[in-house]
Short mmCIF file of C-alpha atoms and ligand atoms in Angstrom, two decimals:
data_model
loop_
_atom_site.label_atom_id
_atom_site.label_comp_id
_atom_site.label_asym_id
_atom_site.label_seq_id
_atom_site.Cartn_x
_atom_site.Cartn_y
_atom_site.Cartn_z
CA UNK A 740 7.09 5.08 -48.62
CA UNK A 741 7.09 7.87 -45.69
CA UNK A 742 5.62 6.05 -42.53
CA UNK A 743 3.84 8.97 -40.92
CA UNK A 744 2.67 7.99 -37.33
CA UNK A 745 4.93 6.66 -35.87
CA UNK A 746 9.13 7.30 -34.52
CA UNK A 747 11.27 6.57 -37.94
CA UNK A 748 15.18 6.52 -36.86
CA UNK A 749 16.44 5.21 -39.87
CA UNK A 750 15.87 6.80 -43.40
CA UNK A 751 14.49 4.47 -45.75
CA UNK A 752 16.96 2.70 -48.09
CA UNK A 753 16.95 4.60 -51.74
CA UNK A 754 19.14 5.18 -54.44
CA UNK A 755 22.13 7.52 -53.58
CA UNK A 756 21.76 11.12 -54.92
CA UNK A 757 25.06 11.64 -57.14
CA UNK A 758 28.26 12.45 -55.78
CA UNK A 759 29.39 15.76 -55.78
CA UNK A 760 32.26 17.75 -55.05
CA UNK A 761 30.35 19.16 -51.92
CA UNK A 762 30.36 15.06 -50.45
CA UNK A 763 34.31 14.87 -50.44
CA UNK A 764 36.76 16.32 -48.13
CA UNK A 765 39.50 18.03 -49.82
CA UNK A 766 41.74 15.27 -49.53
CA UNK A 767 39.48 12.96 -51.34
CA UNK A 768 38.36 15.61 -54.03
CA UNK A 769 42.27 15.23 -55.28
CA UNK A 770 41.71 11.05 -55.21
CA UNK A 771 38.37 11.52 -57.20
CA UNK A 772 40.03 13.30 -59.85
CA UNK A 773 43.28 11.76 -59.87
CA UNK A 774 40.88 8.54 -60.37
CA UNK A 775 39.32 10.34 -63.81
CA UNK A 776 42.99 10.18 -65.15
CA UNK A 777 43.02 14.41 -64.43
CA UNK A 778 45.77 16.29 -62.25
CA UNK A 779 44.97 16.26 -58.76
CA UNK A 780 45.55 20.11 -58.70
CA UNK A 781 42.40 20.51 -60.81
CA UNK A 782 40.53 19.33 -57.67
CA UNK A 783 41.32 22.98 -56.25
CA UNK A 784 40.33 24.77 -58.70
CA UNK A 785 36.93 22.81 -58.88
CA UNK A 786 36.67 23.92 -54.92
CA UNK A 787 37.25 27.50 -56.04
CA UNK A 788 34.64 27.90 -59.11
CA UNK A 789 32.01 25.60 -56.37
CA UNK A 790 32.65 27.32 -53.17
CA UNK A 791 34.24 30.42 -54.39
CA UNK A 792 33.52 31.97 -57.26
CA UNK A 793 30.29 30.49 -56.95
CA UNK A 794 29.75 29.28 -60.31
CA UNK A 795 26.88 26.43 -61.49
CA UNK A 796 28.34 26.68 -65.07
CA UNK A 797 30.86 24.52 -66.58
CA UNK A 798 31.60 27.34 -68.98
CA UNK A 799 32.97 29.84 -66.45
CA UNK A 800 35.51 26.82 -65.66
CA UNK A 801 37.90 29.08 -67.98
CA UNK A 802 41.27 28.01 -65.78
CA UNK A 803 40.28 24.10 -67.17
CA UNK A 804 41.21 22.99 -70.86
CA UNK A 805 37.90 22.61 -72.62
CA UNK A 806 38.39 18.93 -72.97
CA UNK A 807 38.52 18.10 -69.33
CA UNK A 808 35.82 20.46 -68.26
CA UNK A 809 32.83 18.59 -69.40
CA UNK A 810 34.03 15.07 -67.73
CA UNK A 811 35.28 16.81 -64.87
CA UNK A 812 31.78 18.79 -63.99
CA UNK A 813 29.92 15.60 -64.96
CA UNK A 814 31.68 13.74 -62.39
CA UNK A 815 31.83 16.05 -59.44
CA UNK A 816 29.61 19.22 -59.91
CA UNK A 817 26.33 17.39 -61.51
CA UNK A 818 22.81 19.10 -61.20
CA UNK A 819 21.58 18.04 -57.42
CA UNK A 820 18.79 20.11 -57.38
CA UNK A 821 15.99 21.80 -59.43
CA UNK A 822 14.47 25.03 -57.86
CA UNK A 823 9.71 24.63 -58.51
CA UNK A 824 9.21 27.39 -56.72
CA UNK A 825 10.05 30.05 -55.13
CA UNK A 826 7.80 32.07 -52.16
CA UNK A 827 9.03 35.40 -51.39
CA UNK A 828 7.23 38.07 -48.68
CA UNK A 829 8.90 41.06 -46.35
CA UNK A 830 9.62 42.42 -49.64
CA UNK A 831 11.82 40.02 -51.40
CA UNK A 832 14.28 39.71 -47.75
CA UNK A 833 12.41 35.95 -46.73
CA UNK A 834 12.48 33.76 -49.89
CA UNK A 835 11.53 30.14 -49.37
CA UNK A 836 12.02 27.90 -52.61
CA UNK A 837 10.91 24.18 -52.80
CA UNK A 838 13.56 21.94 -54.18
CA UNK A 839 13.12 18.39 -56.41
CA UNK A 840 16.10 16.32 -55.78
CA UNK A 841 17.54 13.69 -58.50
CA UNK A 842 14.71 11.13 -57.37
CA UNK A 843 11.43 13.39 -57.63
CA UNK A 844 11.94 13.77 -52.98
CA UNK A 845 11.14 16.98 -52.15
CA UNK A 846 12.45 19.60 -49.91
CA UNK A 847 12.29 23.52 -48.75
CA UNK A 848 14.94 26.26 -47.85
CA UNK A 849 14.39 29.42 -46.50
CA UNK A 850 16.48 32.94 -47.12
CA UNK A 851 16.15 35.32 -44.16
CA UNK A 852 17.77 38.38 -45.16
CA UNK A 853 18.36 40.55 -41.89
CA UNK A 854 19.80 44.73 -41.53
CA UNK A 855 22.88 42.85 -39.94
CA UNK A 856 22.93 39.39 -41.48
CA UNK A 857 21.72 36.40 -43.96
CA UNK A 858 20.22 33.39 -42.77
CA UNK A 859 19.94 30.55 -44.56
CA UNK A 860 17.44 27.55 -43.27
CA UNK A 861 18.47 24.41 -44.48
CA UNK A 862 16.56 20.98 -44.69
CA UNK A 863 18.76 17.88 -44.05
CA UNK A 864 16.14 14.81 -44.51
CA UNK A 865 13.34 14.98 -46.85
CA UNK A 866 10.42 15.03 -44.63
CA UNK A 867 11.16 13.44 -40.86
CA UNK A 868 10.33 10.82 -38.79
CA UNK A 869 10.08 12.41 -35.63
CA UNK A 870 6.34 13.05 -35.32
CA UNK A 871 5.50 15.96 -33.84
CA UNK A 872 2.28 16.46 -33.91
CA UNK A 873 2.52 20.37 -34.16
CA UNK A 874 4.82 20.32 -37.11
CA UNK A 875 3.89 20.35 -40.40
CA UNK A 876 6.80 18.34 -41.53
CA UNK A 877 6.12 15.33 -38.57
CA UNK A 878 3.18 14.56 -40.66
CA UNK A 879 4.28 13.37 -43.71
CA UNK A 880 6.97 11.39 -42.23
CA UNK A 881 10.44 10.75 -43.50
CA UNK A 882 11.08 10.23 -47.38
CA UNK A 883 14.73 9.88 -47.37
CA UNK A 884 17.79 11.44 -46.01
CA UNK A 885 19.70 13.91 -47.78
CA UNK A 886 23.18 13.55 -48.62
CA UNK A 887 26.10 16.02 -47.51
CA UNK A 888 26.01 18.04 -50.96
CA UNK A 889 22.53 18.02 -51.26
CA UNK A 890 22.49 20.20 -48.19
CA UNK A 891 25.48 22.33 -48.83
CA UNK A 892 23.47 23.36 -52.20
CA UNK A 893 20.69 24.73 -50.47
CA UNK A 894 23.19 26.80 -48.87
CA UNK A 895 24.86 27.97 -51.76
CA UNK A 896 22.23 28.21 -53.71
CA UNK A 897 21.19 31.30 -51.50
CA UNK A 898 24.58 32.23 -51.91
CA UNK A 899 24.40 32.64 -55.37
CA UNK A 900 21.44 34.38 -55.37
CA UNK A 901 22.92 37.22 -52.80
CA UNK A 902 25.84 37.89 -54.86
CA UNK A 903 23.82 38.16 -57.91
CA UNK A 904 21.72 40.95 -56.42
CA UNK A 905 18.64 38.87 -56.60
CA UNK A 906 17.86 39.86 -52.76
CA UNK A 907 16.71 42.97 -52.45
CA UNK A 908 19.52 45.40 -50.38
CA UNK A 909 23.06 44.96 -52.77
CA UNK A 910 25.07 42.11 -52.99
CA UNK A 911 25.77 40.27 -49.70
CA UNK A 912 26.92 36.80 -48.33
CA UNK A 913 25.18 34.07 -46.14
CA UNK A 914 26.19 34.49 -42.73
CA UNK A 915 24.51 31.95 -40.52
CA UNK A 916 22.89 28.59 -41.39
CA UNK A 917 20.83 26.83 -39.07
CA UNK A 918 19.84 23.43 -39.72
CA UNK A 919 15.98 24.32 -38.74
CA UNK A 920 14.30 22.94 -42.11
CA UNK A 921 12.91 19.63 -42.63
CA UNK A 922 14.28 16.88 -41.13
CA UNK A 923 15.97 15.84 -38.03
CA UNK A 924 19.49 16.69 -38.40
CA UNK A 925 21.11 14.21 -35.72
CA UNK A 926 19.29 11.63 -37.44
CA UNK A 927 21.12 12.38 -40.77
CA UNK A 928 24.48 12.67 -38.74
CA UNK A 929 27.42 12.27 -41.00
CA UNK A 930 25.57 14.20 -43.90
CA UNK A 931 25.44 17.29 -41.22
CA UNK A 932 28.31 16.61 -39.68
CA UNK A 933 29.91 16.83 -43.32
CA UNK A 934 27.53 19.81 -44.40
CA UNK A 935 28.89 21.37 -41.65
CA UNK A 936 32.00 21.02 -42.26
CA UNK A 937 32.56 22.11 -45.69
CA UNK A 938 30.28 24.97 -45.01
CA UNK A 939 33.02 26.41 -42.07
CA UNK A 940 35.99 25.35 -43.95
CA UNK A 941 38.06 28.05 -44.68
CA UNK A 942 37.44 29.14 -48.34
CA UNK A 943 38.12 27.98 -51.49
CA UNK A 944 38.12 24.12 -49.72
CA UNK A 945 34.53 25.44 -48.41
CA UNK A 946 32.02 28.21 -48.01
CA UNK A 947 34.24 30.00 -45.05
CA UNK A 948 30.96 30.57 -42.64
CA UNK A 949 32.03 30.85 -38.98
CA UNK A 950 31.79 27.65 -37.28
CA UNK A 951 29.37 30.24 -34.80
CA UNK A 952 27.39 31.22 -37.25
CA UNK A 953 25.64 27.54 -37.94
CA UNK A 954 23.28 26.35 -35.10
CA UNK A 955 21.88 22.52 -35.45
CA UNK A 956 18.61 22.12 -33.88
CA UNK A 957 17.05 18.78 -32.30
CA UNK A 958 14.58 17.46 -30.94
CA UNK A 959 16.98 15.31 -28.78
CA UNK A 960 18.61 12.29 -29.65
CA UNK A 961 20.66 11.95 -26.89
CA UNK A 962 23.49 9.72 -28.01
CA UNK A 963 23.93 11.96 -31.34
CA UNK A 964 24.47 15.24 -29.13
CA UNK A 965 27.04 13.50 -27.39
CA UNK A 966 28.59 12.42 -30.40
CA UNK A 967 28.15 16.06 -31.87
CA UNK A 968 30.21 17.18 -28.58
CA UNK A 969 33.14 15.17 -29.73
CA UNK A 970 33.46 16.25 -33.06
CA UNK A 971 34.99 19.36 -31.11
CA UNK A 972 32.93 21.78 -33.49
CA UNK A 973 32.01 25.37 -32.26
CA UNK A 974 28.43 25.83 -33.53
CA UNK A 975 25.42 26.53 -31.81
CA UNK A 976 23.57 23.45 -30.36
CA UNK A 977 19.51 24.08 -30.24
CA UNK A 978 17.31 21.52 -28.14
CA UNK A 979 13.89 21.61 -29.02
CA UNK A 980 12.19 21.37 -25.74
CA UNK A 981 8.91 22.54 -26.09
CA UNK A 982 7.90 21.09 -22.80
CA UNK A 983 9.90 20.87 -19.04
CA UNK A 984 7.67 17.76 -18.00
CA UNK A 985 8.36 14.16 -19.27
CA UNK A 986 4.54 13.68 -19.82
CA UNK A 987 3.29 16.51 -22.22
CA UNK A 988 6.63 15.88 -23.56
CA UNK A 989 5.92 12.22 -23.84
CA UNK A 990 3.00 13.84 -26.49
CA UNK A 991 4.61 16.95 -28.19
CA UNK A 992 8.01 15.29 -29.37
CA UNK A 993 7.24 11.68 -29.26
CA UNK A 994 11.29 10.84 -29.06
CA UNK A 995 10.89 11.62 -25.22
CA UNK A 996 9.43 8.48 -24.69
CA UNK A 997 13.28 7.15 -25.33
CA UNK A 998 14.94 10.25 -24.15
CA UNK A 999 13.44 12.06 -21.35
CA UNK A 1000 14.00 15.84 -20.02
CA UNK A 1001 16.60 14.96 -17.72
CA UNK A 1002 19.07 12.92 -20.38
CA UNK A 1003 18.30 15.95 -22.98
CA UNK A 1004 19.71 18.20 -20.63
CA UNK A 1005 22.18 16.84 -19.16
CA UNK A 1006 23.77 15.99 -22.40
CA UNK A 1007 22.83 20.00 -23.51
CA UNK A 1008 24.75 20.64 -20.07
CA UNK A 1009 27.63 18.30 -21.36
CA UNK A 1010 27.94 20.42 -24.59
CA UNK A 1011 28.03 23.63 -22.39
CA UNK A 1012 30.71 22.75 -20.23
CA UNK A 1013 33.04 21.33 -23.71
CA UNK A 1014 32.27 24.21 -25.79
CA UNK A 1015 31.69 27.02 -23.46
CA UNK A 1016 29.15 27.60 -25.84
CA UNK A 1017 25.03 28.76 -25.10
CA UNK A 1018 22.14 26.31 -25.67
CA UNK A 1019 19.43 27.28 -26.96
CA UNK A 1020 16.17 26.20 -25.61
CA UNK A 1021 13.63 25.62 -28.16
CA UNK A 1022 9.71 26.19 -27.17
CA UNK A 1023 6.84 26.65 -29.09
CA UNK A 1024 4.42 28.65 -27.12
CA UNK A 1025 0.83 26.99 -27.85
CA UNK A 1026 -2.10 27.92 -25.90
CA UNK A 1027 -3.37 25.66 -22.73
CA UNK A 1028 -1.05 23.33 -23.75
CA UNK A 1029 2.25 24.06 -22.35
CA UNK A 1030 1.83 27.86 -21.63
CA UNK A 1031 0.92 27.44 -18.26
CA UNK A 1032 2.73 29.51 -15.31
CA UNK A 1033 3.74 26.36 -13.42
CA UNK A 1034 5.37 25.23 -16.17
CA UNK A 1035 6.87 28.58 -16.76
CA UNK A 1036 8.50 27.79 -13.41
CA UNK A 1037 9.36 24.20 -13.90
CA UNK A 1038 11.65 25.18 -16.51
CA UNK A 1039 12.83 28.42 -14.96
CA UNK A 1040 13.99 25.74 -12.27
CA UNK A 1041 15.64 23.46 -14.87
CA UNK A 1042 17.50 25.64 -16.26
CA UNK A 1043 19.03 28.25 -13.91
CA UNK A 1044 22.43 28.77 -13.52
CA UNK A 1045 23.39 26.85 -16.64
CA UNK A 1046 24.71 28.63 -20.20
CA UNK A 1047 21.20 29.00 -22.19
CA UNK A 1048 18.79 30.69 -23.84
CA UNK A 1049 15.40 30.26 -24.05
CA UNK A 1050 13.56 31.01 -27.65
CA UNK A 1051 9.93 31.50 -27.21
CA UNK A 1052 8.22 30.80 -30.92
CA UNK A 1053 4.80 31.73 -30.83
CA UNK A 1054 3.11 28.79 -32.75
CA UNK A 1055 2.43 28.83 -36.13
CA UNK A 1056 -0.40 27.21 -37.59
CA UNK A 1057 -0.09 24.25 -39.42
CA UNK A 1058 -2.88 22.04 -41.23
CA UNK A 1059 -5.33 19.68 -39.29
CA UNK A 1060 -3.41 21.26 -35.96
CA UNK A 1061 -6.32 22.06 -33.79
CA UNK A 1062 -3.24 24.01 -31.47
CA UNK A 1063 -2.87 27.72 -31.50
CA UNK A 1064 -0.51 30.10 -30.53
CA UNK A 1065 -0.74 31.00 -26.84
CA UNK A 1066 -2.81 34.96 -25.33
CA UNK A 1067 -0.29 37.71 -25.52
CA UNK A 1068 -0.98 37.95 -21.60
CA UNK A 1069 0.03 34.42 -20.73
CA UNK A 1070 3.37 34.90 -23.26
CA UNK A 1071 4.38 37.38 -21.30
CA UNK A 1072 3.84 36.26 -18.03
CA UNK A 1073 5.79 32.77 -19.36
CA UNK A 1074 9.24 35.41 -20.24
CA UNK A 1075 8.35 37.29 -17.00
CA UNK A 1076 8.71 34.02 -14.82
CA UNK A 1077 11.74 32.68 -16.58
CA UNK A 1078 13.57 35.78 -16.19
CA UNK A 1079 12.62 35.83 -12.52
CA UNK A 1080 14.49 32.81 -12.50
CA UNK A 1081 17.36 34.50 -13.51
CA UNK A 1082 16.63 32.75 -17.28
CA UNK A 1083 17.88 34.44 -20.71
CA UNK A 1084 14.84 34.28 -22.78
CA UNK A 1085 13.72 36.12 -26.20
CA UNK A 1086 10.69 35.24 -28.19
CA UNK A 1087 11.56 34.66 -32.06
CA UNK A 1088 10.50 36.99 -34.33
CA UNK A 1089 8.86 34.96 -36.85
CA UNK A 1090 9.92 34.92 -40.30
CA UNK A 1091 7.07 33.89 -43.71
CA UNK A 1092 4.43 32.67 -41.75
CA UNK A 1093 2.75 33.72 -44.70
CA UNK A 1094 4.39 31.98 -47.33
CA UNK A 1095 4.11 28.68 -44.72
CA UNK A 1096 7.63 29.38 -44.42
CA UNK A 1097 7.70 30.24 -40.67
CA UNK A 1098 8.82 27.22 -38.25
CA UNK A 1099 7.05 23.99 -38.21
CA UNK A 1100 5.53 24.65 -41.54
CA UNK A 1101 7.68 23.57 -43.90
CA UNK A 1102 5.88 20.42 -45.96
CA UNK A 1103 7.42 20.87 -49.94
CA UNK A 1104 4.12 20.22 -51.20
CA UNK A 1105 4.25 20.91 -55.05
CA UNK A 1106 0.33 21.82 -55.60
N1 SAH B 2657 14.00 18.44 -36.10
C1 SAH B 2657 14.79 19.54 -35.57
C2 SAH B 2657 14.96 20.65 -36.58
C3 SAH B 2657 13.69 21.41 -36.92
S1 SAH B 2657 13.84 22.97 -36.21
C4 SAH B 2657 14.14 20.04 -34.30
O1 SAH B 2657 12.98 19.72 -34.06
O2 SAH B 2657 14.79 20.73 -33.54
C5 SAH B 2657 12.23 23.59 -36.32
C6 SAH B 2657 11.80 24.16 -34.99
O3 SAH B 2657 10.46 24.63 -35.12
C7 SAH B 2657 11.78 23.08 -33.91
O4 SAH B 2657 12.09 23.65 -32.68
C8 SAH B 2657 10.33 22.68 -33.94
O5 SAH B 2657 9.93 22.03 -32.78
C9 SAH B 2657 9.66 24.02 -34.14
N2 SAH B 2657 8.29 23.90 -34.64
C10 SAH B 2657 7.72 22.85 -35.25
N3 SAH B 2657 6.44 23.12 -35.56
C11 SAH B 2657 6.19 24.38 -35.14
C12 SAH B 2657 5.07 25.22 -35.18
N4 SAH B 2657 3.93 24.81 -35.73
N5 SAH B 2657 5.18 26.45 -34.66
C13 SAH B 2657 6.35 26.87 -34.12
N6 SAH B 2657 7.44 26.13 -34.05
C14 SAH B 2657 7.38 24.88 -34.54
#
């Protein structure tokens, strides 16, 4: 049962989703056929039809003798996922679809199709168990995790849909994933960590994404970041901050009460320095709550001189929230006193707040 109300850190114990090709590393995609008495070669060109060509049909396996295609798709391409809906607004270019997964657990992805680029927002836990209180997803609490190819699917399920022409604007690819969906990613690690991977491997092994174009968002689980620093990958880190004082952060991400500010950022500083690549500050904007100009400048102060960014996201509403988004006056003044700290800061442009699809909002109700 989801336990919403209070921290969950580990996922409740459930039957595993099936294994898929997505789950292995190319190495053991060889073993796992090898082990269904098949030539290890036909691993590759199971990688190729999956992360390639694209294919969710057994039948446009044409390079497999018909007699090993069935058993070989059964084994390590089953069904993960089953699209219920899908939620589509800026016309047709954001497209959010809820998933069911193998045991009835629900999640959502979001399309963002850009002039420049396609986003893809992926969920990696089905709900979460961090308990925001402004988040839509905090409330239900934390169903299950999901595994490695259960997230790569949302990914190239997207995918699919681009090259098909199903997005309005031609035929195109996903360029950037960022693990901003349900769930908190660093506490699913080795399912991201593995998403990750085979998203950024080169293709046909995986989907060939730069390892640039994927950003993982947390709220701040400090040991995972520094594990996440050693994997020596080149995405984007995200922090969610939402707060530069340790007690209205205590309140908006209720993980502060283990890991406060100061560790947060000094591990975001740690991932700086090893990557050489930009943070990104998270921080919803949400009025008399943390909008305030002294806080402005309590985080200007925290983070000047240091590699980051600062994303403003104007809050979106979420049920039973009694929070709103903050006065266009006191937005601004918030960007004009972190720039006069010398700060980098943009506010998001918001994406299917109508369709609930926007940040925070995603809760794969079926109703
Ligand atoms: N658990 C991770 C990944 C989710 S990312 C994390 O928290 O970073 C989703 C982002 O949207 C987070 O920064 C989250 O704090 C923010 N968010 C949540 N609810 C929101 C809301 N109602 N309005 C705007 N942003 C919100």
């Amino acid at each position: 049962m989801p336990t919403p109300g209070a921290l969950t850190f580990a996922a409740p114990r459930r039957s595993k989703p099936p294994r898929h090709l997505a789950d292995l590393a190319p190495a053991d995609r060889r073993t796992a056929v090898a082990e269904l008495g098949e030539r290890p070669f036909r691993a590759g060109q199971l990688s190729t039809h999956y992360f390639a060509r694209l294919a969710d049909d057994a039948a446009e396996l044409t390079d497999i003798p018909k007699a090993a295609r069935g058993p070989l798709c059964e084994a390590l391409l089953p069904r993960l996922m089953t699209p219920v809906r899908e939620m589509v607004c800026d016309a047709g270019t954001t497209r959010k679809t809820l998933w069911r997964l193998f045991d009835g657990a629900t999640v959502e992805s979001v399309l963002m199709r850009y002039p420049d680029r396609v986003t893809m927002c992926v969920s990696s836990q089905a709900g979460c168990g961090m308990n925001c209180p402004f988040c839509a997803t905090g409330q239900a609490g934390l169903t299950r995790n999901m595994s490695t190819a259960e997230i790569v699917e949302q990914v190239l399920a997207g995918a699919r849909s681009l090259a098909r022409g199903e997005v309005p604007g031609g035929p195109a690819r996903v360029s950037n994933v960022v693990f901003m969906g349900m769930g908190e990613p660093l506490a699913n690690y080795k399912a991201v960590v593995g998403a990750v991977r085979r998203l950024t491997e080169p293709s046909p092994a995986g989907y060939g994404l730069s390892q640039r174009g994927v950003t993982v968002s947390t709220v701040g689980l400090v040991p995972a970041m520094h594990r996440l620093i050693d994997e020596g990958l080149a995405v984007t880190l995200a922090v969610s901050l939402h707060a530069p004082d340790d007690e209205l952060r205590d309140e908006l991400v209720p993980v502060n009460t283990r890991w406060k500010v100061s560790e947060v950022l000094d591990a975001a500083w740690r991932y700086t320095e090893t990557t050489h690549r930009r943070v990104s500050i998270e921080y919803a904007l949400i009025k008399d709550i943390n909008d305030q100009a002294w806080r402005a400048d309590l985080l200007g102060r925290l983070l000047r001189g240091h590699l980051v960014h600062v994303n403003l996201i104007p809050l979106n509403p979420t049920p039973g929230s009694k929070w709103t988004a903050s006065r266009p006056q006191d937005e601004r003044e918030f960007v004009r006193r972190l720039e006069a700290h010398g700060v980098a800061v943009t506010v998001r442009e918001t994406r299917g707040r109508e369709i609930d699809g926007a940040c925070g909002q995603l809760a794969a109700v079926e109703a």
